[in-house]
């Protein structure tokens, strides 16, 4: 990720096609040890490609992925309607149990004791 970030920093700085030396200069300026093979691989992979087009294509791919957790909310909302107040009471009991367990996490020691 740091190599890609350095490449993007170079392009934002006005260098349309950064060389390996440009990426190495950026990384070493912040104290990162550079692996020349990884830099060469990145340069070879991105050579002749427009960064904006790559980002746009990646954004389209990310938009197609499910956001996750969306299906659980409707199922949870439907459960109280079908079961009445009993599931809500059970949920409150579970919440109380969880609170008690969380209070034991510090094992009797406070942060500022």
Tab-separated table of C-alpha atoms in Angstrom:
chain	number	residue	atom	x	y	z
A	1	UNK	CA	0.000	0.000	0.000
A	2	UNK	CA	2.821	2.401	0.790
A	3	UNK	CA	4.236	1.975	-2.706
A	4	UNK	CA	0.879	2.733	-4.302
A	5	UNK	CA	0.466	5.739	-1.998
A	6	UNK	CA	3.888	7.056	-3.014
A	7	UNK	CA	2.995	6.562	-6.689
A	8	UNK	CA	-0.262	8.462	-6.198
A	9	UNK	CA	1.531	11.253	-4.330
A	10	UNK	CA	3.919	11.610	-7.248
A	11	UNK	CA	1.044	11.817	-9.738
A	12	UNK	CA	-0.814	14.365	-7.624
A	13	UNK	CA	2.411	16.368	-7.518
A	14	UNK	CA	2.282	16.678	-11.302
A	15	UNK	CA	4.367	13.706	-12.458
A	16	UNK	CA	2.081	11.820	-14.863
A	17	UNK	CA	4.286	8.718	-14.967
A	18	UNK	CA	6.592	8.496	-11.946
A	19	UNK	CA	9.810	6.518	-12.217
A	20	UNK	CA	11.193	4.145	-9.610
A	21	UNK	CA	13.564	6.853	-8.389
A	22	UNK	CA	10.603	9.184	-7.737
A	23	UNK	CA	8.813	6.600	-5.610
A	24	UNK	CA	11.998	5.700	-3.737
A	25	UNK	CA	12.655	9.379	-3.028
A	26	UNK	CA	9.170	9.830	-1.547
A	27	UNK	CA	9.407	6.710	0.609
A	28	UNK	CA	12.916	7.386	1.905
A	29	UNK	CA	11.968	10.973	2.756
A	30	UNK	CA	9.673	9.612	5.480
A	31	UNK	CA	12.067	6.905	6.666
A	32	UNK	CA	10.586	3.887	4.882
A	33	UNK	CA	12.972	1.191	3.715
A	34	UNK	CA	12.370	0.602	0.004
A	35	UNK	CA	12.158	-2.789	-1.693
A	36	UNK	CA	13.334	-2.088	-5.244
A	37	UNK	CA	11.655	-5.229	-6.601
A	38	UNK	CA	8.248	-4.091	-5.378
A	39	UNK	CA	8.772	-0.621	-6.831
A	40	UNK	CA	9.801	-2.116	-10.175
A	41	UNK	CA	6.745	-4.380	-10.125
A	42	UNK	CA	4.443	-1.437	-9.433
A	43	UNK	CA	6.001	0.671	-12.186
A	44	UNK	CA	5.674	-2.231	-14.653
A	45	UNK	CA	2.046	-2.795	-13.683
A	46	UNK	CA	1.025	0.867	-14.009
A	47	UNK	CA	3.200	1.763	-17.005
A	48	UNK	CA	1.149	3.479	-19.691
A	49	UNK	CA	-2.054	3.528	-17.647
A	50	UNK	CA	-3.972	6.578	-16.477
A	51	UNK	CA	-4.319	6.674	-12.695
A	52	UNK	CA	-7.725	8.362	-12.861
A	53	UNK	CA	-9.069	5.572	-15.085
A	54	UNK	CA	-7.704	2.910	-12.717
A	55	UNK	CA	-9.354	4.602	-9.737
A	56	UNK	CA	-12.661	4.952	-11.618
A	57	UNK	CA	-12.615	1.268	-12.579
A	58	UNK	CA	-11.857	0.291	-8.982
A	59	UNK	CA	-14.702	2.455	-7.708
A	60	UNK	CA	-17.125	0.688	-10.046
A	61	UNK	CA	-15.947	-2.683	-8.751
A	62	UNK	CA	-16.369	-1.548	-5.135
A	63	UNK	CA	-19.868	-0.259	-5.862
A	64	UNK	CA	-20.845	-3.725	-7.068
A	65	UNK	CA	-19.840	-5.368	-3.777
A	66	UNK	CA	-22.479	-5.860	-1.096
A	67	UNK	CA	-22.165	-3.489	1.844
A	68	UNK	CA	-22.559	-6.328	4.348
A	69	UNK	CA	-24.926	-6.569	7.274
A	70	UNK	CA	-27.868	-5.219	5.303
A	71	UNK	CA	-29.861	-8.438	5.388
A	72	UNK	CA	-29.697	-8.869	9.157
A	73	UNK	CA	-31.511	-5.636	9.987
A	74	UNK	CA	-34.802	-6.464	8.209
A	75	UNK	CA	-34.830	-9.940	9.744
A	76	UNK	CA	-34.290	-8.493	13.214
A	77	UNK	CA	-37.038	-5.931	12.665
A	78	UNK	CA	-39.497	-8.612	11.551
A	79	UNK	CA	-38.878	-10.851	14.567
A	80	UNK	CA	-40.570	-8.634	17.207
A	81	UNK	CA	-43.589	-8.158	14.978
A	82	UNK	CA	-44.044	-11.900	14.631
A	83	UNK	CA	-43.227	-12.902	18.204
A	84	UNK	CA	-44.701	-10.072	20.251
A	85	UNK	CA	-43.075	-8.706	23.421
A	86	UNK	CA	-41.373	-11.930	24.559
A	87	UNK	CA	-38.313	-11.576	22.276
A	88	UNK	CA	-37.859	-7.986	23.426
A	89	UNK	CA	-37.782	-9.090	27.069
A	90	UNK	CA	-35.234	-11.785	26.269
A	91	UNK	CA	-33.059	-9.228	24.490
A	92	UNK	CA	-33.103	-6.966	27.550
A	93	UNK	CA	-31.963	-9.859	29.757
A	94	UNK	CA	-29.086	-10.581	27.389
A	95	UNK	CA	-28.071	-6.923	27.429
A	96	UNK	CA	-27.960	-6.953	31.241
A	97	UNK	CA	-25.772	-10.062	31.208
A	98	UNK	CA	-23.384	-8.478	28.733
A	99	UNK	CA	-23.057	-5.343	30.846
A	100	UNK	CA	-22.103	-7.434	33.873
A	101	UNK	CA	-19.468	-9.325	31.881
A	102	UNK	CA	-18.004	-6.096	30.550
A	103	UNK	CA	-17.622	-4.690	34.059
A	104	UNK	CA	-15.387	-7.654	34.963
A	105	UNK	CA	-12.972	-6.899	32.118
A	106	UNK	CA	-10.777	-4.668	34.263
A	107	UNK	CA	-10.384	-7.443	36.894
A	108	UNK	CA	-10.695	-4.982	39.744
A	109	UNK	CA	-7.965	-2.667	38.519
A	110	UNK	CA	-8.789	0.821	37.342
A	111	UNK	CA	-6.756	2.768	34.867
A	112	UNK	CA	-5.754	5.390	37.419
A	113	UNK	CA	-5.553	3.287	40.620
